[in-house]
Each structure stands twice: as C-alpha cells, then as structure tokens.
XYZ file of N, CA and C in Angstrom:
240
model
N 24.924 4.362 3.308
C 25.108 3.014 2.460
C 23.531 2.491 2.518
N 22.785 2.294 3.539
C 21.364 1.568 3.635
C 20.714 2.395 2.740
N 20.594 3.680 2.818
C 19.551 4.424 1.696
C 19.759 4.186 0.332
N 20.916 3.639 -0.082
C 20.923 3.477 -1.611
C 20.171 2.186 -2.084
N 19.878 1.228 -1.153
C 19.186 0.186 -1.397
C 17.695 -0.071 -0.670
N 17.293 1.047 -0.276
C 16.139 1.120 0.496
C 15.080 2.041 -0.420
N 14.040 1.847 0.192
C 12.706 2.908 -0.275
C 13.150 3.998 -0.025
N 12.485 5.201 -0.703
C 12.597 6.648 -0.178
C 12.394 6.832 1.163
N 13.163 7.419 1.878
C 12.653 8.167 3.454
C 13.827 9.049 3.773
N 12.897 10.265 4.389
C 13.590 11.203 5.140
C 14.099 10.898 6.631
N 13.624 9.806 6.985
C 13.449 9.651 8.400
C 15.264 9.338 9.006
N 15.565 9.427 10.217
C 16.720 9.005 10.605
C 16.462 7.574 10.906
N 17.707 6.586 10.931
C 17.779 5.418 10.845
C 16.776 4.782 12.065
N 16.949 5.219 13.167
C 15.949 4.471 14.159
C 14.712 4.759 13.858
N 13.653 5.549 13.301
C 12.446 5.743 13.036
C 12.389 5.188 11.532
N 13.310 4.993 10.604
C 13.404 4.217 9.265
C 13.092 2.718 9.834
N 13.855 2.319 10.793
C 13.845 0.770 11.052
C 12.485 0.443 11.668
N 11.943 1.304 12.624
C 10.618 1.284 13.207
C 9.567 0.957 12.039
N 9.740 1.976 11.091
C 8.665 1.869 9.836
C 8.815 0.679 8.973
N 10.113 0.195 8.793
C 10.334 -0.795 7.952
C 9.758 -2.242 8.484
N 9.955 -2.229 9.890
C 9.363 -3.390 10.600
C 8.013 -3.437 10.485
N 7.200 -2.370 10.696
C 5.774 -2.387 10.729
C 5.508 -2.473 9.170
N 6.210 -2.298 7.976
C 5.878 -2.514 6.563
C 5.978 -4.018 6.757
N 7.176 -5.018 7.141
C 7.331 -6.014 7.207
C 6.315 -6.993 7.816
N 5.990 -6.334 8.964
C 4.780 -7.048 9.741
C 3.610 -7.203 8.856
N 2.899 -5.861 8.268
C 2.057 -6.038 7.461
C 1.796 -7.015 6.393
N 3.074 -6.992 5.727
C 3.104 -8.184 4.406
C 3.081 -9.364 5.145
N 3.704 -9.633 5.814
C 3.816 -11.222 6.559
C 2.587 -11.312 7.132
N 1.666 -10.674 7.592
C 0.650 -11.155 8.141
C -0.408 -11.245 6.900
N -0.149 -10.681 5.777
C -0.812 -10.529 4.670
C -0.799 -12.019 4.001
N 0.479 -12.329 4.006
C 1.041 -13.534 3.557
C 0.436 -14.882 4.359
N 0.364 -14.473 5.647
C -0.035 -15.671 6.353
C -1.766 -15.785 6.430
N -2.297 -14.891 6.496
C -3.641 -14.987 6.745
C -4.645 -14.321 5.507
N -3.821 -13.870 4.684
C -4.817 -13.381 3.089
C -4.906 -12.088 3.251
N -5.638 -11.559 2.353
C -5.606 -9.757 2.213
C -6.608 -9.515 3.342
N -6.017 -8.282 3.855
C -6.968 -7.871 5.044
C -8.027 -6.927 4.600
N -9.070 -6.432 5.467
C -10.185 -5.839 5.005
C -9.781 -4.578 4.644
N -8.835 -4.018 5.286
C -8.423 -2.621 5.141
C -6.867 -2.712 4.981
N -6.380 -1.787 4.210
C -4.987 -1.371 3.933
C -4.240 -0.452 4.293
N -3.204 -0.580 4.915
C -2.511 0.493 5.353
C -1.510 0.986 3.983
N -1.974 1.994 3.575
C -1.649 2.466 2.238
C -0.115 3.068 2.596
N 0.337 3.841 3.492
C 1.717 4.210 3.522
C 2.655 3.152 3.560
N 1.887 1.829 4.096
C 3.120 0.818 4.295
C 3.557 0.171 3.173
N 2.983 0.347 1.894
C 3.220 -0.028 0.567
C 4.775 0.905 0.136
N 5.419 0.196 -0.673
C 6.591 1.011 -1.099
C 6.347 1.919 -2.379
N 5.218 1.464 -3.045
C 4.744 2.143 -4.233
C 3.334 2.040 -4.331
N 2.736 2.944 -3.692
C 1.261 2.978 -3.453
C 0.578 2.934 -4.748
N 0.950 3.887 -5.598
C 0.216 3.880 -6.998
C 0.255 2.859 -7.833
N 1.418 1.753 -7.477
C 1.343 0.433 -8.235
C 0.397 -0.507 -7.769
N 0.068 -0.446 -6.138
C -0.860 -1.129 -5.638
C -2.525 -0.757 -5.909
N -2.793 0.688 -6.194
C -3.932 1.052 -6.638
C -4.315 0.632 -7.820
N -3.383 0.613 -8.908
C -3.292 0.232 -10.213
C -3.904 -1.222 -10.539
N -3.157 -1.884 -9.539
C -3.426 -3.529 -9.591
C -4.758 -3.660 -9.107
N -5.312 -2.711 -8.230
C -6.798 -2.957 -7.733
C -7.831 -2.798 -8.932
N -7.481 -1.530 -9.671
C -8.435 -1.153 -10.822
C -8.105 -2.283 -11.723
N -6.979 -2.921 -12.047
C -6.892 -3.890 -13.172
C -7.442 -5.444 -12.724
N -7.498 -5.776 -11.217
C -8.136 -6.729 -10.864
C -9.945 -6.705 -11.109
N -10.231 -5.352 -10.596
C -11.647 -5.011 -10.856
C -12.075 -5.189 -12.206
N -11.421 -4.806 -13.166
C -11.618 -4.451 -14.426
C -11.537 -5.831 -15.146
N -10.714 -6.811 -15.132
C -10.812 -8.252 -15.299
C -12.020 -8.786 -14.608
N -12.170 -8.750 -13.701
C -13.437 -9.472 -13.140
C -14.606 -8.912 -13.624
N -14.694 -7.933 -14.070
C -15.903 -7.397 -14.443
C -16.003 -7.234 -15.966
N -14.820 -7.870 -16.800
C -14.850 -7.720 -18.081
C -14.900 -6.351 -18.845
N -14.557 -5.456 -18.336
C -14.633 -4.244 -18.704
C -13.433 -3.476 -19.002
N -13.157 -2.578 -19.809
C -11.669 -1.758 -19.740
C -11.478 -0.977 -18.793
N -10.035 -1.312 -18.534
C -9.633 -0.485 -17.293
C -9.867 1.084 -17.233
N -9.723 1.366 -18.562
C -10.172 2.885 -18.522
C -11.284 3.465 -18.111
N -12.345 2.535 -18.045
C -13.687 2.843 -17.453
C -14.003 2.671 -15.937
N -12.768 2.536 -15.104
C -12.897 2.207 -13.884
C -11.991 3.197 -13.154
N -12.416 3.362 -11.722
C -11.585 4.495 -11.325
C -12.012 4.482 -9.625
N -11.311 5.312 -8.925
C -11.649 5.429 -7.468
C -12.509 6.558 -7.185
N -13.430 6.579 -6.358
C -14.246 7.737 -5.960
C -13.860 8.164 -4.521
N -13.552 9.109 -4.073
C -13.169 9.582 -2.764
C -14.287 10.413 -2.217
N -14.499 10.381 -0.928
C -15.746 11.139 -0.165
C -14.792 11.519 1.234
N -14.905 12.887 1.198
C -13.981 13.374 2.724
C -15.147 12.962 3.716
N -14.774 12.469 4.878
C -15.674 12.238 6.005
C -15.375 13.305 7.130
N -16.295 13.828 7.879
C -15.881 14.884 9.012
C -15.248 13.869 10.260
N -14.382 14.637 10.858
C -13.744 13.961 11.930
C -14.496 14.465 13.236
N -15.538 15.304 13.036
C -16.281 15.408 14.313
C -17.010 14.319 14.795
N -17.426 14.132 16.022
C -17.970 13.219 16.888
C -19.326 13.251 16.504
C-alpha cells in the first residue's frame, strides 16, 4: 500500500522509513537554516530535476542560455 504513494525504493519497510526520516531531516534543516554548502544528492526524490534547477539558476544569474552551461566532474583519489 505505502509503495504506491512513495518515491521508488527497493528497501524493506524498516530501511525505507530510516531513509525517509533522513530525507525529511535534510529538507527540514534546509528550510530552517537555508541552503547547505553541500547537498546529499541521494536524499532528493528526483536528482535530475535538482541538478537541472541548479543549471537554470546559474544561467539566469549570468544571463546566458542554459544550453551553454553544464556540470564538469573530476574523479578524486581515495588514497590518503
């Protein structure tokens, strides 16, 4: 029953609820204290939408077409 009205998850109910509480805590903290310096991407229900919104905001601030902005990634070593 709860899976029909929830975000997609393969977790059993106990693990699902733990994850849901973490997500709600992240969103509540963001609401109360403003945007965090780092974002827990798996905590979003639809990560692609969040990333696109970031691109849109940047493009608007810089007054450039959204097609001209994007993300660049660099793999970091896990060695000490």
